[in-house]
Each structure stands twice: as structure tokens, then as C-alpha cells.
Amino acid sequence: MAFTTEATEESSTEERSDDLLGPGKAIAATLGSTLGPNGLDKMVIDRSGSVVVTNTGATVLDGLEIDAPIGRVIRDAVQAHARHVGDGTTTTALLVGELLDAADTLAERGLHPTSIVDGYARAASHARDALDELSVPVDPDDERLREVASTAVTGRWDAASARRFADITVDALRSVDFDAARLTIQAYPGGELTDSERVKGILVDLEGSSTTIDGFGTNDRRALTDPTVALVDGELTPPTAEASGTVRVRTPDDLAAVREHERAADERLIRSIADRDVDVLVCQKSIDDAVKTDLARAGVLPVERTRRDEFDAIARAANATAVAAIADLDRDALGTVGAVRRRSVGGGVIELSGLPGESHESLLLRGGTPHVAEETKRIVEDCLAVARHAAHGGGVVPGGGAGMMVVSRAVADRASSVDDRSALALEAFADAVTVIPRTLARNAGADPIDALAALRNRHHDGETAAGVARSGAVGDMFDAGVVEPVAVPARCLETAVRTASLVLRVDETLDAEPAGSGVAGDGHHGHAHGGDDSHTHESGHAHGSGGEHGSGGHDGGYPWALSH
Ligand code: ADP
Ligand code: MG
């Protein structure tokens, strides 16, 4: 982590750098060693004592107890970035640290923060142009998509697993036309990573969606072949006597009569379902307990409280129309699938396969412990995000820091044609982005300065794909299969510049007056206040969604937010 402290040494006398620039550099220093294929894992232990071992920048940041307000602003911005792009958290954090470091030096040389911010903004726009020019389009069938996916996950698994998961992810995505809403990812502890599989169908998690079923054996081989599927978009209860008017119960006989009436209504309901040859009844809300038992007895598999997205997916895949009530259930509304079977993973899963309608795929991920399962899911989600970005977001660029070298050259070129002071900020930016190839080299055990010199030579000779390979040597990244969607480095730079600028514009942090409620401050609601309201709004927003991210990963909500 020497690089992050190098430049700060002389400037540490500046009060500003300790308070405002320090946290960004500290975050960068913490994450530096996790970058790239040789990145090490971090063990994050939170206050409650739970332990997560991860190599994902976003997860490390999640677990860090960051007290400095500026540190939290940076963490939130970087995490918001990760949710959008699916990759590049560490890169972004390192860039923020380096840009702040450079700004520190520039400020010492007398450049006003506003000029630095302006210079960075100009540099970012030149960077974007340079990356666009470098990027190569890929079509959905391109083999490069697998490379994109495996590049995004190297360092987080062994090479064989990275390949395999990249392959199943890209294959699954292709068969749903890159539509994230038609790809379900479920991760379960237990089993081995290698037991993970791609399922050509829909998986309904019986626990996660709080679906409960009766009358369907737990035996894995138990399956229904070519079942008829009915969907009820509501709850299923028999019409009760109370519901049909006021009932006066005066004697035990009256009560018996009411019960009998209800039983008859229930029976009619069951019969009307069974008469329609329904084999599987998927209900979006709950099914009355007695009805559920009777349905199972009549040979109908009841699935209740199906999550909305799963419910809709089943309707489209089975060519079924959801109805509001059983009475509306005519032949046309019924759908069918090739098979429905129960799988005994997690709290139980129902698999619908052989879909006649819209295709749907699922990835059933396994990992020894809940942590491994969750981490696996996060990594697969990153594979998905980058493959989608590459196919739809303007193509790919060589990885291994090659893109940043191209950016560095382009920005430095521009700096030489600028004759005001902002040239200094452009030059500083051009140097700052080389933190990526330098760190990749350092993590591979190579000398960062030598690597940078070699890279500069190659790029000078027009080898725009030259980057730092896994071995630490400089080589052609396209040849090595190290490619990333142009959106990743582009957004990393964009987020980093926006975040660094936000920090640079702040000249002090003030604690808001505690609300007169008498509630003691816990040190966690101090917010950074810049002079400009939009900044606090921005950070507040990012923070809010950061919280969602933390809990949204495993419970409630669609398991990923990449389609937004
Ligand atoms: P981030 O959180 O920024 O995605 P990673 O640890 O995933 O951090 O590292 C990403 C960097 O590693 C990118 O610059 C990418 O190009 C590079 N990289 C990934 N795989 C390789 C590889 N096999 N050889 C060289 N560089 C690689
Ligand atoms: Mg990555």
C-alpha cells in the first residue's frame, strides 16, 4: 500500500488533508491489495462478530466501520456504483484515493480546489472519448462474452471455476435474450460449488417466497409430467356463511348447519378446480388451510404466496393467464409445462421446466456455508452484469490496466495543449489513473515502476491492448482473454471523479444540531455538509440505497437490481 502513503508524507501538515482527504486514501489503501487476479481476500469482522471472507470491494466496504463522514460519503458513492455496473468497486475506490492524493499535491502548488475540480471534469470527458474510441463491439454470440465474464471474476475463484461459472452464466443469458428479469439466481448453503447448475426453467423458492405446499413428497424424483397449471392472482378461501350475510347462531344445531354449509362450499370449490383438470394451482396470495389439504387430496398441487415476479414469470412461461377467482378459470386461462418437480435444497424449491412459452433460466448455486453461497451469488451477479453491459453497452476494452494507460496518454496529450493552470490538473489525472496497472503489477509481485515504464513504451508504439497480465508481465490483454465492458472503466472513472470532486468541494464537516428530542447521538448521524445542497442530497441518496443493498441481497425483492 506504499503508493497511497508516498505522496501524502510531505502534505500531512495540511489540516485539510487529515480531515477531508485522509479517509479516501485510507479506503484506497485498505482495498489496494484486493485488486486483480492476484488480489488477496479480506476478512471482515463486523461489530456483532460475524465474519465474511471476501475479495469484493463492495463487500469489504459494507463491513468496514467507517466513522469519518467523508469516508462514508466515499463508501456510499462507490457502493452505488457497484450496484449499477456490477464490477469495478476496487478500481473506483483506488481512483478516488489517487485523485485526492494528486489534488493534495496540486493544492500545495497553489491550485484552488475549484480549478482542480474543473480540470478533473475535463480530463474525465477526454477519458470517456478515449475509451469509446478504444472499445470494440461484441455481438451476443461473440465468444468474447465468456472472457468478459471470466475477467470480472478472476481472483475470486480458481481459474476452472471462474471459466465454468462464466460459461453457464453467459449460456443462460443468451437463452433469455439477455433479459435479466427472465433469469433467476438462487444460492443455497450445503453441497459443493461444483454442484451448482444451470436449470432451464423457473425455480420457486419455497422459503424465500414464503410459498408453502402440501401433498407433494420431498423425494427429489417425485415429479409431475405435463401438468396443467392454473394461476390465481389473489387468495383462495371458500365463501363462508358469514361472508354471505348475517348469521344468527342460537343453538348447537345452527352452528352445525353453518359448518355443513361451509364444508359444502369448500367441496364445491375443490371440485370446480379438479373438474378443470388443474394439476398445479399457483396462488399469488394465501390458500386457506383446509382448502390446501383438500386440494392435495384431490390430486392438485397447491403453491401459495408465490412471489410476484415468479408468479408473472410462470404465467408467461406456461402460456397461462392469471385469473382473479376460480370461477374465471376457463380452458384458455390454463397453461402447461413439461414437468414440475420438487428439489430438496435449502427450504425446498419447486422447479418448472419444459416451458412452452417465454424462456426462463435459473442458476442454482451451491456453497458449503451461507457465506460461500452468498459470495457465490454476488460473483455470479457480477458475471451477469458485465456480460449484459458488454452485449448492450457499447462493446469491450482490454483489461489489465490497458484502458487506463490509453486514458492516461490521451489526457496527458490534451494537457500539453492547454495553456492555463488546469493543465496541471489534467497531468495529475493522467498520472493518477496509472494506479490501476501499477497496483496490478504490485499485487502480482512485479515492480510497479518497471511495469509502468514497459507499458508506456508499448502504448507509445501503438499497442493499445498492452496491460499487466496475471503473471505481472506486460502483454496483449486481448490475446490473454482479459477483456471488460467499456462501461466498467468508463463508469469507474466517472464515479471516481464525481466522488473526489465532492470531497474537494467540502471545506469542513459540521455536525448538524442534534434534534431537540433528547435522543443521545450515537455518532452515526453526523452528515457531511458541503456548501452545496445537491451534494448532501447525492450522498444521502447513495446511503439510502446502500442500506437496501445490505439487506436486499437475500431476503425480499428480486435478487438483483441490474435490470434497472
Ligand atoms: P474491481 O473491484 O475493481 O473489479 P478486481 O479485483 O475485480 O477489482 O480487479 C479488476 C482488475 O483486474 C481490472 O483492471 C481487470 O482488468 C484486471 N484483471 C482481471 N483479470 C485479469 C487477468 N487475468 N489478468 C490481468 N488483469 C486482470
Ligand atoms: Mg472485479
XYZ file of C-alpha atoms and ligand atoms in Angstrom:
592
model
C 0.000 0.000 0.000
C 3.055 2.218 -0.170
C 1.756 4.142 -3.131
C -1.071 5.695 -1.218
C 1.138 6.995 1.515
C 4.065 8.121 -0.648
C 2.596 11.384 -1.768
C 0.907 12.253 1.490
C 4.030 12.412 3.549
C 5.019 15.980 2.787
C 1.473 17.220 2.779
C 0.445 15.774 6.116
C 0.988 19.113 7.748
C -2.042 20.426 5.914
C -5.007 20.244 8.220
C -7.347 19.759 5.327
C -5.787 16.531 4.153
C -6.187 14.798 7.504
C -9.832 15.595 7.951
C -11.100 15.554 4.444
C -8.732 13.666 2.215
C -7.493 11.088 4.686
C -10.495 8.744 4.686
C -10.471 8.377 0.892
C -6.816 7.475 0.920
C -7.325 5.107 3.823
C -10.098 3.275 1.971
C -7.911 3.037 -1.119
C -5.039 1.707 0.968
C -7.273 -0.955 2.504
C -8.632 -2.132 -0.821
C -5.431 -1.902 -2.876
C -4.220 -5.412 -2.125
C -7.507 -6.983 -3.286
C -7.251 -5.658 -6.860
C -6.935 -8.005 -9.784
C -6.337 -11.702 -10.374
C -3.695 -11.814 -7.646
C -5.746 -9.837 -5.181
C -5.900 -11.174 -1.659
C -9.070 -11.708 0.306
C -10.082 -9.601 3.255
C -11.620 -11.000 6.353
C -14.228 -8.558 7.518
C -15.434 -8.840 11.101
C -18.333 -6.603 11.977
C -19.308 -5.346 15.431
C -21.620 -8.273 16.023
C -18.647 -10.556 15.465
C -19.776 -12.178 12.234
C -17.042 -12.870 9.740
C -17.065 -12.518 5.976
C -14.140 -13.521 3.801
C -14.332 -11.688 0.509
C -12.415 -10.220 -2.346
C -15.237 -7.981 -3.488
C -14.569 -4.330 -2.803
C -18.231 -3.595 -2.169
C -18.446 -6.300 0.469
C -15.296 -5.130 2.218
C -16.726 -1.621 2.297
C -20.016 -2.956 3.625
C -18.253 -4.452 6.574
C -15.942 -1.559 7.407
C -16.935 0.569 10.340
C -16.241 3.938 8.813
C -16.713 6.755 11.276
C -15.387 9.705 9.306
C -18.307 11.356 7.490
C -16.240 11.828 4.349
C -15.311 8.175 4.467
C -18.977 7.270 4.495
C -19.711 9.571 1.569
C -16.997 7.819 -0.417
C -18.127 4.361 0.587
C -21.710 5.132 -0.390
C -20.755 6.532 -3.779
C -18.574 3.538 -4.557
C -21.266 1.102 -3.495
C -23.920 2.836 -5.550
C -21.558 2.499 -8.484
C -21.124 -1.231 -7.898
C -24.854 -1.783 -7.977
C -25.119 -0.141 -11.367
C -22.193 -1.697 -13.131
C -21.624 -4.902 -11.193
C -17.860 -4.573 -11.244
C -15.069 -2.137 -10.591
C -15.596 -1.257 -6.934
C -11.973 -1.617 -6.004
C -10.869 0.225 -9.112
C -13.183 3.110 -8.262
C -12.008 3.319 -4.671
C -8.357 3.291 -5.756
C -9.013 6.033 -8.289
C -10.734 8.180 -5.683
C -7.780 7.801 -3.329
C -5.283 8.626 -6.044
C -7.230 11.616 -7.350
C -7.441 13.020 -3.817
C -3.761 12.421 -3.302
C -2.954 14.250 -6.511
C -5.290 17.077 -5.552
C -3.408 17.456 -2.320
C -0.166 17.984 -4.171
C -1.825 20.387 -6.604
C -3.275 22.402 -3.737
C 0.171 22.702 -2.252
C 1.370 24.072 -5.544
C -1.274 26.752 -5.187
C -4.097 25.408 -7.328
C -7.538 26.225 -5.961
C -9.850 23.236 -5.349
C -12.295 24.662 -7.875
C -9.638 24.637 -10.603
C -8.739 21.077 -9.671
C -12.369 20.014 -9.876
C -12.722 21.714 -13.275
C -9.556 20.117 -14.559
C -10.671 16.671 -13.400
C -14.022 17.134 -15.098
C -12.338 17.987 -18.381
C -9.985 15.067 -18.015
C -12.927 12.743 -17.385
C -14.589 13.807 -20.583
C -11.394 13.219 -22.588
C -11.083 9.857 -20.832
C -14.551 8.864 -21.920
C -13.758 9.739 -25.550
C -10.532 7.761 -25.435
C -12.299 4.687 -24.013
C -15.076 4.888 -26.590
C -12.501 5.009 -29.323
C -10.691 2.015 -27.848
C -13.791 -0.136 -27.455
C -14.620 -2.975 -29.803
C -18.268 -4.005 -30.298
C -19.301 -7.571 -29.448
C -22.450 -9.293 -30.581
C -24.471 -11.563 -28.290
C -22.945 -14.714 -29.819
C -19.394 -13.474 -29.520
C -17.060 -15.792 -27.645
C -15.606 -12.692 -26.022
C -18.602 -12.517 -23.732
C -17.268 -15.545 -21.851
C -13.946 -13.779 -21.480
C -15.696 -10.692 -20.201
C -17.495 -12.762 -17.579
C -14.402 -14.660 -16.508
C -12.277 -11.495 -16.368
C -14.822 -9.993 -13.998
C -14.495 -12.934 -11.625
C -10.815 -13.849 -11.768
C -9.171 -13.699 -8.409
C -12.371 -14.628 -6.703
C -12.358 -18.274 -7.682
C -9.826 -20.691 -9.076
C -9.435 -20.436 -12.837
C -11.501 -23.558 -13.586
C -14.473 -22.380 -11.517
C -14.258 -18.911 -12.995
C -14.456 -20.410 -16.502
C -17.294 -22.707 -15.615
C -19.426 -20.051 -13.971
C -18.679 -17.595 -16.756
C -19.852 -20.241 -19.223
C -23.104 -21.192 -17.531
C -23.929 -17.559 -16.898
C -23.363 -16.464 -20.474
C -25.213 -19.508 -21.850
C -28.172 -18.873 -19.579
C -28.232 -15.192 -20.515
C -28.172 -15.979 -24.209
C -31.169 -18.228 -23.984
C -33.217 -15.500 -22.309
C -32.072 -12.850 -24.796
C -30.075 -11.047 -22.101
C -33.255 -10.211 -20.241
C -32.302 -10.164 -16.561
C -35.919 -10.485 -15.480
C -36.028 -13.936 -17.032
C -33.045 -15.250 -15.155
C -33.439 -16.381 -11.568
C -30.451 -16.825 -9.291
C -30.835 -18.823 -6.108
C -27.960 -19.692 -3.806
C -28.124 -22.338 -1.097
C -25.628 -23.385 1.518
C -24.739 -27.057 1.569
C -23.260 -29.031 -1.290
C -20.182 -28.039 -3.243
C -19.536 -25.127 -5.549
C -19.278 -27.723 -8.316
C -22.841 -28.884 -7.591
C -24.074 -25.542 -8.882
C -26.074 -25.907 -12.034
C -27.914 -24.116 -14.770
C -31.591 -25.031 -14.843
C -33.608 -24.466 -17.980
C -36.700 -23.436 -16.138
C -38.122 -21.494 -13.229
C -37.136 -22.144 -9.643
C -39.631 -21.142 -6.996
C -38.004 -20.868 -3.625
C -40.429 -22.212 -1.077
C -38.842 -20.375 1.794
C -37.810 -17.106 0.192
C -41.175 -16.562 -1.445
C -42.858 -17.998 1.666
C -44.599 -20.418 -0.582
C -45.800 -23.482 1.189
C -47.032 -26.608 -0.398
C -48.790 -29.644 0.805
C -49.164 -33.062 -0.612
C -46.004 -33.107 -2.630
C -43.384 -35.563 -1.471
C -39.922 -34.417 -0.535
C -38.440 -37.138 -2.702
C -36.345 -35.484 -5.374
C -37.595 -37.797 -8.076
C -41.188 -37.027 -7.397
C -42.303 -35.083 -10.430
C -45.420 -34.221 -12.333
C -45.175 -34.699 -16.075
C -47.000 -32.338 -18.428
C -49.064 -30.837 -15.625
C -51.777 -28.292 -16.282
C -51.034 -25.038 -14.484
C -53.603 -22.564 -13.213
C -52.751 -19.163 -11.759
C -54.942 -17.303 -9.312
C -53.965 -13.711 -8.691
C -55.429 -13.393 -5.224
C -56.175 -15.553 -2.258
C -58.117 -18.737 -2.179
C -60.726 -19.110 0.527
C -64.074 -20.855 0.386
C -67.058 -18.491 0.591
C -68.042 -18.611 4.254
C -71.515 -18.300 5.640
C -70.528 -15.047 7.369
C -69.459 -13.597 4.108
C -72.863 -14.154 2.575
C -74.856 -12.287 5.209
C -75.584 -12.039 8.877
C -75.918 -15.391 10.537
C -77.545 -15.886 13.888
C -76.293 -18.886 15.698
C -78.635 -19.692 18.592
C -78.398 -23.400 19.081
C -75.704 -26.048 18.572
C -77.727 -27.241 15.602
C -77.431 -23.833 13.958
C -73.670 -23.990 14.337
C -73.574 -27.443 12.814
C -75.621 -26.136 9.898
C -73.162 -23.292 9.328
C -70.248 -25.727 9.405
C -72.016 -28.005 6.961
C -72.682 -25.067 4.666
C -69.020 -24.117 4.717
C -67.895 -27.661 4.083
C -70.196 -27.895 1.091
C -68.860 -24.602 -0.288
C -65.324 -25.826 0.176
C -66.130 -29.066 -1.584
C -67.689 -27.223 -4.490
C -64.561 -25.099 -4.815
C -62.271 -28.139 -4.803
C -64.478 -29.960 -7.286
C -64.576 -26.991 -9.619
C -60.779 -26.885 -9.613
C -60.340 -30.634 -10.057
C -63.031 -30.694 -12.773
C -60.974 -28.239 -14.778
C -58.116 -30.764 -14.792
C -55.815 -28.459 -12.882
C -52.669 -30.245 -11.701
C -50.790 -27.317 -10.229
C -52.540 -24.343 -8.706
C -50.289 -21.339 -8.233
C -51.787 -18.746 -5.985
C -50.312 -15.284 -5.552
C -51.700 -14.918 -2.066
C -52.541 -17.434 0.601
C -54.693 -20.510 0.291
C -56.996 -21.416 3.129
C -55.504 -24.316 5.102
C -58.483 -26.611 4.722
C -58.661 -25.868 1.002
C -54.966 -26.615 0.656
C -55.311 -30.007 2.284
C -58.382 -30.871 0.237
C -56.691 -29.786 -2.994
C -53.724 -32.002 -2.275
C -56.113 -34.869 -1.543
C -57.872 -34.260 -4.851
C -54.520 -34.526 -6.673
C -53.909 -30.814 -7.182
C -50.570 -29.346 -6.115
C -51.255 -26.048 -4.351
C -48.481 -23.450 -4.366
C -49.329 -20.394 -2.341
C -47.897 -16.932 -1.689
C -45.799 -17.048 -4.811
C -43.626 -14.011 -5.166
C -44.976 -11.543 -7.734
C -42.072 -11.805 -10.157
C -42.117 -15.590 -10.013
C -45.869 -15.640 -10.444
C -45.686 -13.456 -13.550
C -42.791 -15.453 -14.950
C -44.758 -18.692 -14.553
C -47.740 -17.179 -16.353
C -45.609 -16.158 -19.341
C -43.602 -19.359 -19.441
C -46.589 -21.689 -19.129
C -48.778 -19.698 -21.532
C -51.307 -19.286 -18.761
C -53.495 -16.321 -17.903
C -53.813 -15.361 -14.282
C -57.423 -15.127 -13.106
C -58.863 -13.265 -10.154
C -61.068 -16.124 -8.978
C -61.615 -19.803 -9.674
C -64.910 -19.013 -11.410
C -62.969 -17.223 -14.157
C -60.783 -20.219 -14.774
C -61.693 -21.388 -18.267
C -59.685 -23.654 -20.556
C -57.953 -20.725 -22.239
C -56.620 -19.468 -18.940
C -54.867 -22.737 -18.183
C -51.268 -23.293 -19.104
C -48.915 -26.210 -19.030
C -45.247 -27.026 -18.547
C -43.173 -30.121 -19.283
C -42.530 -31.031 -15.682
C -42.827 -29.791 -12.138
C -40.640 -31.295 -9.508
C -39.575 -30.590 -6.005
C -35.909 -30.268 -5.187
C -34.691 -30.649 -1.660
C -32.229 -27.778 -1.472
C -32.498 -25.057 1.142
C -36.015 -24.858 2.469
C -37.234 -26.608 -0.667
C -37.529 -25.476 -4.241
C -40.029 -26.179 -6.966
C -38.668 -26.447 -10.455
C -40.856 -25.863 -13.503
C -39.153 -26.963 -16.685
C -40.044 -27.644 -20.321
C -41.561 -24.212 -20.719
C -43.736 -23.820 -23.823
C -43.997 -20.027 -23.568
C -41.361 -17.444 -22.817
C -37.996 -18.985 -21.991
C -36.723 -18.648 -18.440
C -33.478 -19.848 -16.913
C -32.257 -20.262 -13.396
C -28.901 -20.682 -11.787
C -28.998 -22.938 -8.770
C -25.857 -22.104 -6.837
C -24.398 -24.126 -4.014
C -21.738 -23.260 -1.487
C -20.572 -25.009 1.647
C -21.657 -22.308 4.093
C -24.160 -19.458 3.925
C -21.238 -17.080 3.381
C -19.841 -19.047 0.491
C -23.311 -19.340 -1.021
C -23.900 -15.592 -0.723
C -20.475 -14.726 -2.082
C -21.037 -17.121 -4.979
C -24.269 -15.377 -5.766
C -22.625 -11.964 -5.687
C -19.918 -13.134 -8.035
C -22.383 -14.688 -10.468
C -24.404 -11.484 -10.410
C -21.261 -9.617 -11.408
C -20.727 -12.064 -14.297
C -24.249 -11.353 -15.437
C -23.935 -7.606 -15.169
C -20.740 -7.364 -17.162
C -21.923 -9.757 -19.871
C -25.069 -7.685 -20.292
C -23.095 -4.459 -20.358
C -20.699 -5.855 -22.939
C -23.506 -7.041 -25.200
C -25.618 -3.930 -24.857
C -23.409 -1.184 -23.546
C -21.008 -0.242 -26.280
C -18.547 -3.113 -26.509
C -15.375 -4.140 -24.727
C -11.890 -2.835 -23.997
C -8.727 -4.695 -22.992
C -8.371 -5.091 -19.202
C -5.301 -5.419 -17.014
C -4.983 -1.643 -16.856
C -4.673 -1.263 -20.655
C -7.729 1.004 -20.778
C -6.286 3.244 -18.090
C -2.997 3.519 -19.998
C -4.898 4.675 -23.061
C -6.786 7.187 -20.931
C -3.547 8.364 -19.355
C -1.951 9.037 -22.742
C -4.995 10.781 -24.143
C -5.372 13.070 -21.148
C -1.646 13.849 -20.989
C -1.785 14.748 -24.685
C -4.588 17.202 -24.016
C -2.722 18.690 -21.078
C 0.142 19.691 -23.321
C -2.179 21.746 -25.495
C -3.805 23.573 -22.570
C -2.021 26.739 -21.501
C -3.801 27.655 -18.296
C -3.349 26.242 -14.817
C -5.868 23.456 -15.337
C -3.158 21.743 -17.410
C -1.697 20.764 -14.057
C -4.892 19.002 -13.060
C -5.003 17.166 -16.392
C -1.428 15.998 -15.923
C -2.179 14.893 -12.385
C -5.202 12.967 -13.622
C -3.113 11.268 -16.309
C -0.731 10.059 -13.619
C -3.455 9.125 -11.155
C -5.180 6.619 -13.447
C -1.972 4.615 -13.755
C -2.677 3.478 -10.204
C -4.600 0.573 -11.735
C -1.776 -1.015 -13.785
C 0.697 -0.137 -11.015
C -1.383 -1.882 -8.385
C -1.996 -4.908 -10.627
C 1.767 -5.196 -11.091
C 2.457 -4.823 -7.384
C -0.138 -7.431 -6.462
C 1.439 -9.811 -8.985
C 4.781 -9.348 -7.261
C 6.265 -7.246 -10.081
C 7.862 -3.818 -9.783
C 5.203 -1.171 -10.447
C 7.647 1.397 -11.815
C 9.201 -1.067 -14.277
C 5.768 -2.267 -15.342
C 4.615 1.279 -15.923
C 7.708 2.092 -17.980
C 7.195 -1.031 -20.115
C 3.538 -0.191 -20.588
C 4.326 3.380 -21.625
C 6.696 2.076 -24.271
C 4.212 -0.373 -25.695
C 1.427 2.175 -25.768
C 3.757 4.674 -27.351
C 4.276 2.105 -30.121
C 0.537 1.904 -30.630
C -0.071 -1.347 -28.717
C -3.251 -0.124 -27.087
C -4.101 -3.566 -25.672
C -0.914 -3.789 -23.603
C -1.671 -4.384 -19.941
C -0.434 -6.211 -16.864
C -1.081 -9.962 -17.126
C -1.820 -12.257 -14.219
C 1.898 -13.128 -14.073
C 2.816 -9.488 -13.623
C 4.395 -9.345 -17.091
C 3.263 -6.812 -19.663
C 1.375 -8.333 -22.582
C -1.523 -8.076 -25.007
C -4.742 -8.317 -22.980
C -6.964 -9.260 -25.912
C -4.653 -12.202 -26.596
C -4.759 -13.142 -22.920
C -8.564 -13.046 -22.916
C -8.638 -10.227 -20.345
C -11.462 -8.004 -21.533
C -14.036 -5.849 -19.845
C -17.111 -3.935 -20.966
C -16.129 -0.352 -21.772
C -18.838 0.654 -19.316
C -16.752 -0.629 -16.403
C -13.643 1.573 -16.694
C -15.772 4.441 -18.002
C -18.123 4.391 -15.041
C -15.285 3.766 -12.595
C -13.644 6.983 -13.770
C -16.906 8.861 -13.786
C -17.804 7.821 -10.234
C -14.266 8.421 -9.000
C -14.145 11.933 -10.432
C -17.580 12.768 -9.111
C -16.715 11.466 -5.661
C -13.285 13.099 -5.480
C -14.805 16.404 -6.621
C -17.470 16.150 -3.987
C -14.812 15.725 -1.315
C -12.665 18.509 -2.745
C -15.519 20.976 -2.644
C -16.115 20.352 1.045
C -14.004 22.594 3.220
C -15.128 21.386 6.604
C -17.539 18.950 8.139
C -20.036 20.197 10.673
C -22.249 18.138 12.880
C -25.866 19.049 12.453
C -27.528 20.416 15.621
C -28.925 17.432 17.434
C -32.722 17.384 17.133
C -34.319 18.579 20.376
C -35.747 15.141 21.009
C -33.283 14.349 23.731
C -32.120 11.252 21.950
C -28.413 10.883 22.514
C -26.315 10.992 19.380
C -24.617 7.714 18.604
C -22.041 9.306 16.371
C -23.683 7.801 13.328
C -25.863 10.575 12.121
C -23.289 13.217 11.590
C -23.527 14.075 7.914
C -21.072 15.814 5.700
C -22.317 19.215 4.745
C -20.867 20.894 1.748
C -21.809 24.398 0.737
C -23.974 22.963 -1.976
C -27.190 21.187 -1.174
C -27.067 18.883 -4.140
C -24.040 17.172 -2.697
C -25.606 16.278 0.568
C -28.610 15.100 -1.343
C -26.460 12.937 -3.526
C -24.677 11.318 -0.638
C -27.893 10.866 1.269
C -29.411 9.108 -1.660
C -26.496 6.815 -2.151
C -26.554 5.979 1.512
C -30.209 5.059 1.436
C -29.789 2.668 -1.402
C -26.663 1.315 0.214
C -28.775 0.182 3.131
C -31.158 -1.539 0.802
C -28.304 -3.334 -0.777
C -27.073 -4.667 2.514
C -30.285 -6.409 3.400
C -31.838 -6.828 -0.018
C -29.360 -9.423 -1.158
C -31.048 -12.382 0.434
C -34.495 -11.505 1.590
C -37.342 -9.867 -0.226
C -37.194 -8.136 -3.558
C -35.875 -9.522 -6.743
C -32.413 -10.903 -6.039
C -30.664 -8.405 -8.236
C -31.180 -4.903 -9.366
C -29.321 -4.991 -12.634
C -32.220 -4.568 -14.968
C -32.983 -1.079 -13.760
P -12.725 -4.422 -9.097
O -13.446 -4.434 -7.798
O -12.247 -3.060 -9.456
O -13.458 -5.095 -10.191
P -10.953 -6.653 -9.243
O -10.240 -7.258 -8.090
O -12.048 -7.412 -9.846
O -11.389 -5.218 -8.809
O -9.842 -6.352 -10.355
C -10.185 -5.799 -11.571
C -8.946 -5.526 -12.385
O -8.230 -6.732 -12.633
C -9.324 -4.973 -13.742
O -8.448 -3.925 -14.039
C -9.131 -6.157 -14.671
O -8.819 -5.765 -15.979
C -7.981 -6.858 -14.011
N -7.920 -8.278 -14.354
C -8.857 -9.212 -14.203
N -8.428 -10.416 -14.641
C -7.174 -10.235 -15.074
C -6.180 -11.105 -15.634
N -6.404 -12.397 -15.823
N -5.001 -10.568 -15.936
C -4.766 -9.278 -15.727
N -5.659 -8.397 -15.215
C -6.844 -8.876 -14.889
Mg -13.911 -7.090 -10.492
